[in-house]
GROMACS .gro file of C-alpha atoms in nm:
model
  454
    1MET     CA    1   5.081  -4.059  -3.977
    2GLN     CA    2   5.376  -4.288  -4.057
    3ASP     CA    3   5.538  -4.213  -3.720
    4LEU     CA    4   5.202  -4.263  -3.550
    5SER     CA    5   5.161  -4.599  -3.724
    6ILE     CA    6   5.498  -4.714  -3.591
    7ILE     CA    7   5.404  -4.604  -3.239
    8ILE     CA    8   5.076  -4.797  -3.263
    9ASP     CA    9   5.268  -5.112  -3.360
   10GLU     CA   10   5.501  -5.060  -3.063
   11LEU     CA   11   5.203  -5.024  -2.824
   12ARG     CA   12   5.032  -5.346  -2.937
   13ASP     CA   13   5.167  -5.575  -2.664
   14GLU     CA   14   5.115  -5.316  -2.392
   15MET     CA   15   4.752  -5.267  -2.495
   16ILE     CA   16   4.693  -5.642  -2.487
   17ARG     CA   17   4.839  -5.669  -2.136
   18THR     CA   18   4.629  -5.379  -2.015
   19LEU     CA   19   4.311  -5.518  -2.169
   20LYS     CA   20   4.368  -5.859  -2.007
   21GLY     CA   21   4.352  -5.690  -1.668
   22TRP     CA   22   4.027  -5.516  -1.758
   23ILE     CA   23   3.860  -5.834  -1.886
   24GLN     CA   24   3.955  -6.022  -1.568
   25VAL     CA   25   3.733  -5.790  -1.363
   26PRO     CA   26   3.377  -5.936  -1.374
   27SER     CA   27   3.209  -5.597  -1.395
   28VAL     CA   28   2.847  -5.716  -1.391
   29LYS     CA   29   2.605  -5.476  -1.225
   30ALA     CA   30   2.528  -5.573  -0.865
   31ALA     CA   31   2.377  -5.425  -0.551
   32PRO     CA   32   2.501  -5.073  -0.476
   33GLU     CA   33   2.760  -5.013  -0.206
   34PRO     CA   34   2.907  -4.688  -0.068
   35GLY     CA   35   3.103  -4.530  -0.353
   36ALA     CA   36   2.999  -4.813  -0.586
   37PRO     CA   37   2.651  -4.736  -0.723
   38PHE     CA   38   2.660  -5.035  -0.959
   39GLY     CA   39   2.836  -5.280  -0.731
   40ARG     CA   40   3.190  -5.347  -0.618
   41GLU     CA   41   3.321  -5.507  -0.937
   42VAL     CA   42   3.201  -5.230  -1.166
   43ARG     CA   43   3.371  -4.974  -0.941
   44ARG     CA   44   3.687  -5.187  -0.941
   45ALA     CA   45   3.688  -5.184  -1.321
   46LEU     CA   46   3.651  -4.806  -1.332
   47ASP     CA   47   3.929  -4.755  -1.078
   48LEU     CA   48   4.161  -4.985  -1.271
   49VAL     CA   49   4.097  -4.816  -1.606
   50LEU     CA   50   4.147  -4.466  -1.467
   51SER     CA   51   4.462  -4.577  -1.287
   52ASP     CA   52   4.603  -4.721  -1.611
   53ALA     CA   53   4.520  -4.398  -1.795
   54ALA     CA   54   4.680  -4.183  -1.524
   55ALA     CA   55   4.998  -4.392  -1.553
   56MET     CA   56   5.008  -4.291  -1.920
   57GLY     CA   57   5.009  -3.926  -1.817
   58PHE     CA   58   4.645  -3.845  -1.888
   59GLU     CA   59   4.425  -3.623  -1.677
   60THR     CA   60   4.144  -3.838  -1.534
   61ARG     CA   61   3.823  -3.777  -1.343
   62ASN     CA   62   3.603  -4.015  -1.142
   63PHE     CA   63   3.242  -3.911  -1.099
   64ASP     CA   64   3.162  -4.094  -0.776
   65GLY     CA   65   3.178  -4.438  -0.935
   66TYR     CA   66   2.905  -4.360  -1.189
   67ALA     CA   67   3.142  -4.274  -1.473
   68GLY     CA   68   3.488  -4.141  -1.545
   69ASP     CA   69   3.678  -3.969  -1.820
   70VAL     CA   70   4.025  -3.926  -1.968
   71ARG     CA   71   4.114  -3.597  -2.138
   72MET     CA   72   4.386  -3.461  -2.362
   73GLY     CA   73   4.443  -3.150  -2.571
   74PRO     CA   74   4.319  -2.797  -2.490
   75LEU     CA   75   4.069  -2.874  -2.215
   76GLY     CA   76   3.729  -2.716  -2.258
   77VAL     CA   77   3.775  -2.634  -2.626
   78ASP     CA   78   3.490  -2.792  -2.826
   79PRO     CA   79   3.541  -3.142  -2.679
   80LEU     CA   80   3.524  -3.445  -2.906
   81ALA     CA   81   3.363  -3.729  -2.712
   82ILE     CA   82   3.447  -4.097  -2.742
   83LEU     CA   83   3.195  -4.286  -2.530
   84VAL     CA   84   3.256  -4.642  -2.407
   85HIS     CA   85   3.136  -4.855  -2.118
   86LEU     CA   86   3.295  -5.087  -1.864
   87ASP     CA   87   2.992  -5.278  -1.734
   88VAL     CA   88   2.912  -5.612  -1.897
   89VAL     CA   89   2.616  -5.847  -1.909
   90PRO     CA   90   2.635  -6.172  -1.707
   91ALA     CA   91   2.844  -6.446  -1.864
   92GLY     CA   92   2.545  -6.670  -1.932
   93ASP     CA   93   2.555  -7.026  -2.065
   94GLY     CA   94   2.755  -7.211  -2.330
   95TRP     CA   95   3.110  -7.088  -2.273
   96THR     CA   96   3.403  -7.311  -2.364
   97MET     CA   97   3.649  -7.051  -2.231
   98ASP     CA   98   3.670  -6.884  -1.891
   99PRO     CA   99   3.443  -6.580  -1.946
  100PHE     CA  100   3.668  -6.368  -1.726
  101GLY     CA  101   3.998  -6.538  -1.800
  102ALA     CA  102   4.110  -6.317  -2.090
  103GLU     CA  103   4.252  -6.627  -2.257
  104ILE     CA  104   4.437  -6.581  -2.586
  105GLU     CA  105   4.406  -6.851  -2.848
  106GLY     CA  106   4.441  -6.842  -3.225
  107GLY     CA  107   4.511  -6.469  -3.233
  108ARG     CA  108   4.196  -6.390  -3.035
  109MET     CA  109   4.132  -6.280  -2.679
  110TYR     CA  110   3.822  -6.431  -2.522
  111GLY     CA  111   3.612  -6.287  -2.241
  112ARG     CA  112   3.289  -6.118  -2.150
  113GLY     CA  113   3.322  -5.756  -2.260
  114MET     CA  114   3.587  -5.812  -2.527
  115SER     CA  115   3.371  -5.662  -2.802
  116ASP     CA  116   3.111  -5.503  -2.576
  117ASP     CA  117   3.282  -5.280  -2.480
  118LYS     CA  118   3.620  -5.315  -2.305
  119GLY     CA  119   3.816  -5.410  -2.617
  120PRO     CA  120   3.705  -5.099  -2.808
  121ALA     CA  121   3.761  -4.891  -2.492
  122ALA     CA  122   4.121  -5.009  -2.474
  123ALA     CA  123   4.172  -4.940  -2.846
  124ALA     CA  124   4.038  -4.585  -2.800
  125LEU     CA  125   4.259  -4.517  -2.496
  126TYR     CA  126   4.569  -4.644  -2.673
  127ALA     CA  127   4.484  -4.444  -2.986
  128MET     CA  128   4.492  -4.135  -2.766
  129TYR     CA  129   4.816  -4.256  -2.604
  130ALA     CA  130   4.978  -4.309  -2.944
  131MET     CA  131   4.885  -3.956  -3.046
  132LYS     CA  132   5.021  -3.824  -2.717
  133LYS     CA  133   5.352  -4.007  -2.768
  134ALA     CA  134   5.371  -3.883  -3.126
  135GLY     CA  135   5.328  -3.525  -3.006
  136LEU     CA  136   5.057  -3.449  -3.262
  137PRO     CA  137   4.903  -3.104  -3.208
  138LEU     CA  138   4.538  -3.089  -3.101
  139ARG     CA  139   4.310  -2.791  -3.158
  140ARG     CA  140   4.021  -2.929  -2.954
  141GLU     CA  141   3.984  -3.143  -2.645
  142VAL     CA  142   3.955  -3.519  -2.688
  143ARG     CA  143   3.755  -3.680  -2.410
  144LEU     CA  144   3.720  -4.055  -2.358
  145ILE     CA  145   3.416  -4.113  -2.134
  146PHE     CA  146   3.376  -4.442  -1.945
  147GLY     CA  147   3.020  -4.528  -1.846
  148CYS     CA  148   2.934  -4.795  -1.591
  149ASP     CA  149   2.562  -4.868  -1.646
  150GLU     CA  150   2.519  -4.899  -2.021
  151GLU     CA  151   2.374  -5.249  -2.007
  152SER     CA  152   2.097  -5.142  -1.769
  153GLY     CA  153   1.943  -4.800  -1.713
  154TRP     CA  154   2.215  -4.555  -1.826
  155GLU     CA  155   2.216  -4.396  -1.480
  156CYS     CA  156   2.587  -4.338  -1.539
  157MET     CA  157   2.523  -4.095  -1.823
  158LYS     CA  158   2.248  -3.918  -1.632
  159TYR     CA  159   2.487  -3.862  -1.343
  160TYR     CA  160   2.771  -3.754  -1.570
  161MET     CA  161   2.555  -3.497  -1.748
  162ALA     CA  162   2.428  -3.366  -1.414
  163HIS     CA  163   2.784  -3.309  -1.286
  164CYS     CA  164   2.974  -3.224  -1.605
  165ASP     CA  165   2.930  -3.068  -1.946
  166MET     CA  166   2.855  -3.327  -2.213
  167PRO     CA  167   3.033  -3.268  -2.544
  168ARG     CA  168   2.812  -3.182  -2.838
  169THR     CA  169   2.964  -3.424  -3.089
  170GLY     CA  170   3.150  -3.755  -3.097
  171PHE     CA  171   3.121  -4.128  -3.146
  172SER     CA  172   3.074  -4.453  -2.955
  173PRO     CA  173   3.274  -4.762  -3.063
  174ASP     CA  174   3.009  -4.998  -2.929
  175ALA     CA  175   2.863  -5.150  -3.243
  176SER     CA  176   3.007  -5.207  -3.590
  177TYR     CA  177   3.164  -5.036  -3.890
  178PRO     CA  178   3.144  -4.838  -4.108
  179VAL     CA  179   2.926  -4.565  -3.944
  180ILE     CA  180   2.593  -4.625  -3.775
  181ASN     CA  181   2.409  -4.296  -3.808
  182THR     CA  182   2.064  -4.436  -3.727
  183GLU     CA  183   1.966  -4.615  -3.406
  184LYS     CA  184   1.617  -4.749  -3.360
  185GLY     CA  185   1.398  -4.649  -3.069
  186LEU     CA  186   1.406  -4.866  -2.758
  187LEU     CA  187   1.103  -4.983  -2.561
  188HIS     CA  188   1.127  -5.213  -2.259
  189LEU     CA  189   0.797  -5.355  -2.135
  190SER     CA  190   0.714  -5.561  -1.826
  191LEU     CA  191   0.435  -5.817  -1.841
  192ARG     CA  192   0.247  -5.943  -1.536
  193ALA     CA  193  -0.044  -6.184  -1.495
  194GLY     CA  194  -0.186  -6.441  -1.258
  195TYR     CA  195  -0.138  -6.817  -1.247
  196ALA     CA  196  -0.359  -7.048  -1.457
  197SER     CA  197  -0.501  -7.325  -1.245
  198ASP     CA  198  -0.638  -7.529  -1.534
  199GLY     CA  199  -0.468  -7.705  -1.822
  200LEU     CA  200  -0.110  -7.824  -1.798
  201ARG     CA  201   0.021  -7.767  -1.445
  202VAL     CA  202   0.340  -7.566  -1.480
  203LYS     CA  203   0.513  -7.554  -1.142
  204GLU     CA  204   0.803  -7.320  -1.215
  205ILE     CA  205   0.979  -7.128  -1.490
  206SER     CA  206   1.270  -6.896  -1.419
  207VAL     CA  207   1.463  -6.791  -1.728
  208GLY     CA  208   1.672  -6.491  -1.826
  209GLU     CA  209   1.873  -6.223  -1.646
  210ARG     CA  210   1.850  -5.922  -1.880
  211CYS     CA  211   1.573  -5.817  -2.116
  212ASN     CA  212   1.827  -5.724  -2.385
  213VAL     CA  213   1.978  -6.073  -2.395
  214ILE     CA  214   1.829  -6.356  -2.600
  215PRO     CA  215   1.841  -6.660  -2.369
  216GLY     CA  216   2.005  -6.975  -2.499
  217ILE     CA  217   1.866  -7.209  -2.230
  218ALA     CA  218   1.515  -7.219  -2.083
  219THR     CA  219   1.369  -7.472  -1.842
  220ALA     CA  220   1.028  -7.550  -1.693
  221LEU     CA  221   0.904  -7.790  -1.427
  222VAL     CA  222   0.560  -7.939  -1.494
  223GLU     CA  223   0.344  -8.207  -1.339
  224GLY     CA  224   0.370  -8.534  -1.531
  225ASP     CA  225   0.519  -8.880  -1.559
  226GLU     CA  226   0.741  -9.088  -1.786
  227ALA     CA  227   0.465  -9.099  -2.048
  228LEU     CA  228   0.468  -8.719  -2.066
  229CYS     CA  229   0.847  -8.725  -2.104
  230SER     CA  230   0.819  -8.956  -2.400
  231LYS     CA  231   0.544  -8.744  -2.554
  232ILE     CA  232   0.753  -8.427  -2.524
  233ASN     CA  233   1.060  -8.584  -2.678
  234HIS     CA  234   0.852  -8.719  -2.965
  235LEU     CA  235   0.678  -8.385  -3.022
  236ALA     CA  236   1.009  -8.198  -3.024
  237GLY     CA  237   1.125  -8.408  -3.317
  238ASP     CA  238   0.801  -8.354  -3.508
  239MET     CA  239   0.809  -7.979  -3.439
  240HIS     CA  240   1.180  -7.946  -3.521
  241ILE     CA  241   1.262  -7.768  -3.197
  242GLN     CA  242   1.532  -7.850  -2.941
  243VAL     CA  243   1.335  -7.934  -2.628
  244GLU     CA  244   1.412  -8.237  -2.413
  245ALA     CA  245   1.231  -8.383  -2.112
  246GLN     CA  246   1.336  -8.595  -1.816
  247MET     CA  247   1.200  -8.683  -1.474
  248GLN     CA  248   1.323  -8.474  -1.181
  249GLY     CA  249   1.193  -8.524  -0.829
  250GLY     CA  250   0.853  -8.651  -0.937
  251LEU     CA  251   0.810  -8.373  -1.192
  252VAL     CA  252   0.898  -8.339  -1.559
  253LEU     CA  253   1.185  -8.103  -1.642
  254LEU     CA  254   1.173  -7.949  -1.988
  255THR     CA  255   1.497  -7.802  -2.123
  256SER     CA  256   1.486  -7.582  -2.431
  257THR     CA  257   1.819  -7.516  -2.603
  258GLY     CA  258   1.842  -7.220  -2.836
  259VAL     CA  259   2.117  -6.986  -2.956
  260PRO     CA  260   2.190  -6.689  -2.727
  261GLY     CA  261   2.245  -6.341  -2.862
  262HIS     CA  262   2.183  -5.969  -2.840
  263ALA     CA  263   1.821  -5.850  -2.849
  264ALA     CA  264   1.906  -5.605  -3.127
  265TYR     CA  265   2.004  -5.887  -3.364
  266PRO     CA  266   1.747  -6.167  -3.314
  267GLU     CA  267   1.791  -6.300  -3.667
  268ALA     CA  268   2.131  -6.436  -3.558
  269ALA     CA  269   1.994  -6.621  -3.254
  270ARG     CA  270   1.715  -6.857  -3.149
  271ASN     CA  271   1.517  -6.771  -2.837
  272ALA     CA  272   1.499  -7.066  -2.597
  273ILE     CA  273   1.196  -6.912  -2.421
  274GLY     CA  274   1.005  -6.908  -2.747
  275GLN     CA  275   1.075  -7.276  -2.809
  276LEU     CA  276   0.967  -7.359  -2.456
  277LEU     CA  277   0.638  -7.171  -2.493
  278ILE     CA  278   0.558  -7.348  -2.819
  279MET     CA  279   0.611  -7.685  -2.654
  280LEU     CA  280   0.400  -7.589  -2.353
  281ARG     CA  281   0.120  -7.483  -2.587
  282ALA     CA  282   0.134  -7.821  -2.761
  283LEU     CA  283   0.097  -7.983  -2.419
  284GLY     CA  284  -0.217  -7.785  -2.337
  285VAL     CA  285  -0.095  -7.493  -2.126
  286THR     CA  286  -0.353  -7.221  -2.065
  287GLY     CA  287  -0.362  -6.866  -1.927
  288PRO     CA  288  -0.083  -6.612  -1.982
  289LEU     CA  289   0.170  -6.870  -2.098
  290ARG     CA  290  -0.068  -6.971  -2.378
  291THR     CA  291  -0.118  -6.604  -2.463
  292LEU     CA  292   0.258  -6.549  -2.491
  293ALA     CA  293   0.296  -6.864  -2.698
  294ASP     CA  294   0.023  -6.747  -2.938
  295GLN     CA  295   0.120  -6.381  -2.967
  296VAL     CA  296   0.501  -6.403  -2.940
  297GLY     CA  297   0.631  -6.759  -2.955
  298MET     CA  298   0.936  -6.775  -3.183
  299GLU     CA  299   0.855  -6.452  -3.366
  300TYR     CA  300   1.099  -6.164  -3.337
  301ASP     CA  301   0.929  -5.913  -3.570
  302GLY     CA  302   0.621  -5.841  -3.355
  303LEU     CA  303   0.372  -5.985  -3.603
  304GLY     CA  304   0.156  -6.164  -3.345
  305LEU     CA  305   0.152  -5.853  -3.127
  306GLY     CA  306   0.031  -5.640  -3.418
  307ILE     CA  307   0.344  -5.421  -3.417
  308ARG     CA  308   0.543  -5.545  -3.715
  309CYS     CA  309   0.664  -5.242  -3.912
  310MET     CA  310   0.965  -5.100  -4.091
  311ASP     CA  311   1.092  -4.792  -4.272
  312GLU     CA  312   1.353  -4.745  -4.540
  313THR     CA  313   1.604  -4.573  -4.313
  314SER     CA  314   1.582  -4.798  -4.006
  315GLY     CA  315   1.474  -5.138  -4.131
  316GLY     CA  316   1.232  -5.356  -3.938
  317LEU     CA  317   1.112  -5.365  -3.579
  318THR     CA  318   1.252  -5.639  -3.355
  319CYS     CA  319   1.104  -5.789  -3.039
  320ASN     CA  320   1.273  -6.010  -2.778
  321LEU     CA  321   1.121  -6.203  -2.489
  322GLY     CA  322   1.423  -6.193  -2.259
  323ILE     CA  323   1.296  -6.283  -1.910
  324LEU     CA  324   1.021  -6.523  -1.804
  325ARG     CA  325   0.924  -6.606  -1.446
  326TYR     CA  326   0.617  -6.819  -1.363
  327SER     CA  327   0.497  -6.994  -1.047
  328GLU     CA  328   0.177  -7.071  -0.860
  329LYS     CA  329   0.274  -6.825  -0.587
  330ASP     CA  330   0.380  -6.525  -0.798
  331GLY     CA  331   0.205  -6.576  -1.131
  332LEU     CA  332   0.377  -6.450  -1.446
  333TYR     CA  333   0.645  -6.189  -1.497
  334ALA     CA  334   0.813  -6.136  -1.833
  335THR     CA  335   0.989  -5.866  -2.034
  336LEU     CA  336   0.981  -5.753  -2.394
  337ASP     CA  337   1.269  -5.565  -2.555
  338ILE     CA  338   1.140  -5.381  -2.864
  339ARG     CA  339   1.363  -5.191  -3.110
  340TYR     CA  340   1.145  -4.977  -3.337
  341PRO     CA  341   1.203  -4.771  -3.656
  342ILE     CA  342   1.249  -4.394  -3.640
  343LEU     CA  343   0.908  -4.327  -3.801
  344CYS     CA  344   0.723  -4.539  -3.545
  345ASP     CA  345   0.535  -4.406  -3.240
  346HIS     CA  346   0.620  -4.583  -2.913
  347ALA     CA  347   0.284  -4.501  -2.751
  348ALA     CA  348   0.100  -4.668  -3.038
  349LEU     CA  349   0.326  -4.973  -3.009
  350THR     CA  350   0.250  -5.004  -2.637
  351ALA     CA  351  -0.123  -4.977  -2.704
  352CYS     CA  352  -0.102  -5.255  -2.963
  353VAL     CA  353   0.086  -5.484  -2.725
  354ARG     CA  354  -0.175  -5.425  -2.453
  355ALA     CA  355  -0.454  -5.508  -2.695
  356ALA     CA  356  -0.281  -5.826  -2.813
  357LEU     CA  357  -0.196  -5.956  -2.464
  358GLU     CA  358  -0.545  -5.973  -2.321
  359GLY     CA  359  -0.543  -6.043  -1.947
  360VAL     CA  360  -0.177  -5.939  -1.911
  361GLU     CA  361  -0.075  -5.615  -1.741
  362VAL     CA  362   0.174  -5.425  -1.957
  363THR     CA  363   0.391  -5.148  -1.811
  364VAL     CA  364   0.666  -4.937  -1.969
  365ASP     CA  365   0.999  -4.974  -1.788
  366GLU     CA  366   1.218  -4.776  -2.028
  367GLN     CA  367   1.182  -4.586  -2.352
  368LYS     CA  368   1.446  -4.417  -2.567
  369ASN     CA  369   1.367  -4.222  -2.881
  370PRO     CA  370   1.528  -4.314  -3.212
  371HIS     CA  371   1.849  -4.131  -3.301
  372HIS     CA  372   1.962  -4.010  -3.644
  373VAL     CA  373   2.253  -3.800  -3.775
  374ALA     CA  374   2.263  -3.675  -4.134
  375PRO     CA  375   2.493  -3.892  -4.349
  376ASN     CA  376   2.652  -3.582  -4.504
  377SER     CA  377   2.742  -3.422  -4.171
  378LYS     CA  378   3.104  -3.323  -4.105
  379LEU     CA  379   3.126  -3.585  -3.828
  380VAL     CA  380   3.002  -3.873  -4.043
  381MET     CA  381   3.212  -3.778  -4.344
  382ALA     CA  382   3.531  -3.754  -4.136
  383LEU     CA  383   3.470  -4.092  -3.973
  384LEU     CA  384   3.395  -4.258  -4.306
  385ASP     CA  385   3.717  -4.114  -4.448
  386ALA     CA  386   3.917  -4.244  -4.150
  387TYR     CA  387   3.764  -4.591  -4.190
  388HIS     CA  388   3.819  -4.602  -4.567
  389GLU     CA  389   4.178  -4.480  -4.550
  390ALA     CA  390   4.271  -4.738  -4.284
  391THR     CA  391   4.090  -5.034  -4.443
  392ASP     CA  392   4.030  -4.947  -4.811
  393ARG     CA  393   3.669  -5.054  -4.756
  394PRO     CA  394   3.361  -4.868  -4.886
  395ARG     CA  395   3.223  -4.560  -4.712
  396GLU     CA  396   2.861  -4.619  -4.610
  397CYS     CA  397   2.612  -4.548  -4.334
  398VAL     CA  398   2.395  -4.818  -4.177
  399ALA     CA  399   2.114  -4.843  -3.923
  400THR     CA  400   2.105  -5.063  -3.612
  401GLY     CA  401   1.866  -5.188  -3.348
  402GLY     CA  402   2.141  -5.151  -3.092
  403GLY     CA  403   2.141  -4.855  -2.857
  404THR     CA  404   2.472  -4.682  -2.789
  405TYR     CA  405   2.585  -4.382  -2.591
  406ALA     CA  406   2.584  -4.188  -2.919
  407ARG     CA  407   2.224  -4.104  -2.827
  408VAL     CA  408   2.332  -3.877  -2.542
  409LEU     CA  409   2.515  -3.647  -2.783
  410GLU     CA  410   2.352  -3.378  -2.990
  411GLU     CA  411   2.548  -3.516  -3.285
  412GLY     CA  412   2.677  -3.864  -3.215
  413VAL     CA  413   2.712  -4.189  -3.408
  414ALA     CA  414   2.826  -4.544  -3.343
  415PHE     CA  415   3.162  -4.613  -3.506
  416GLY     CA  416   3.315  -4.960  -3.469
  417SER     CA  417   3.433  -5.188  -3.348
  418VAL     CA  418   3.317  -5.501  -3.539
  419PHE     CA  419   3.421  -5.510  -3.904
  420PRO     CA  420   3.197  -5.635  -4.188
  421GLY     CA  421   3.225  -6.012  -4.210
  422GLU     CA  422   3.333  -6.058  -3.847
  423GLU     CA  423   3.120  -6.244  -3.595
  424GLU     CA  424   2.902  -6.026  -3.374
  425LEU     CA  425   2.934  -6.191  -3.033
  426ALA     CA  426   2.812  -5.924  -2.793
  427HIS     CA  427   2.606  -6.092  -2.517
  428GLN     CA  428   2.694  -6.437  -2.653
  429ALA     CA  429   2.908  -6.724  -2.528
  430ASP     CA  430   3.280  -6.721  -2.613
  431GLU     CA  431   3.279  -6.348  -2.688
  432TYR     CA  432   3.612  -6.250  -2.841
  433MET     CA  433   3.799  -6.000  -3.053
  434ALA     CA  434   4.085  -6.073  -3.288
  435LEU     CA  435   4.400  -5.898  -3.169
  436ASP     CA  436   4.471  -5.772  -3.520
  437SER     CA  437   4.124  -5.615  -3.526
  438LEU     CA  438   4.194  -5.441  -3.197
  439VAL     CA  439   4.508  -5.283  -3.341
  440LEU     CA  440   4.323  -5.183  -3.657
  441ASN     CA  441   4.059  -5.018  -3.439
  442MET     CA  442   4.335  -4.824  -3.268
  443ARG     CA  443   4.461  -4.701  -3.606
  444ILE     CA  444   4.114  -4.597  -3.719
  445PHE     CA  445   4.038  -4.412  -3.396
  446ALA     CA  446   4.367  -4.223  -3.411
  447ARG     CA  447   4.302  -4.123  -3.772
  448ALA     CA  448   3.946  -4.017  -3.683
  449ILE     CA  449   4.066  -3.800  -3.394
  450GLU     CA  450   4.312  -3.627  -3.627
  451LYS     CA  451   4.049  -3.565  -3.894
  452LEU     CA  452   3.803  -3.425  -3.641
  453GLN     CA  453   4.049  -3.163  -3.516
  454ASP     CA  454   3.949  -2.916  -3.792
   0.00000   0.00000   0.00000
């Protein structure tokens, strides 16, 4: 391991240069094109990554732009999977850095995808490269799988599994340390309703791009005058919410400023849609917007919807209102992202939401069952040992509301890449990773691969 550690140090600058190229590709899902099922930029990211890996001497495969993989060791022998993804969520608001500039400042590299999930992907690839250069013997295949649709519908993994054997065991460095052996269930709901012709006249709301992102800015155009502007600004102070109003083209523009974040961790954010709904309720809005304000508002535990619950293993349910569209022509469209404990039933949750949102049509867009791996399994114990030996930090298992590719494995866990005490900036503005943390991830992954060879 001493020789391997030296090789990892020597590869640091090369990994950083490679990662800069990956970050500079804005691999946000877009309309499909021939050979690019998730859009041109996502395919460009996959091609670049596989080209870089091939230049290192790895065997690579491209599954028609849906996914790709990099393999080493005795191919076909009990593969160990490391699952990462190359697609990213849209940049969103609030950046002080170029979201696709891969700028380095203060020992950090900034960019959309740095922590979620291109930085960890680069650390995993270079951990494999370091082991290859060190000539360490492998008794089983190591397979790094690159997905391209993790932030949306996971069509990449469905395609991969339809065209290739999926390893039985492995890990996904798409969350945090030490080991996440429990992932909550995932339920995405669409909400639809008509337009309310009475009460406050709301002309247009169009907020949010992804249901799993907590929006940091939300705006609404309503009928009103300067007096209404003054009332809103006064109310915002009394209600201790960040909503401002100004005249725009004969209408009143409300701007709600929150704190963006990942739907799995709402306690670290503040939903701008929720603030906006609370203000609209204070101004007399009726219909489905009033219903959402009453039953959801700023809550992120599902209390108003009658679905608040928790268990000892998973923790509490979370609920995020990520998208809201409203107009006289199209009525209301909104989404709820619900992360639920392993002992909870998703059908019962859906029924409760339908009962709470009277007059709103509720449909299920996506549902994923909870995922759990025994904390005393060989996989978990080996990963905890690798983490402890590289960091001298405690061995422990934790649960998350995040959903990682670990779910597609019979025995898979999330392992890395954010360390305890570090900022969790996935889906947020100024996403970054410390370069020292990237190198430490590389060390941990290499040690984990070695331990999981037995």
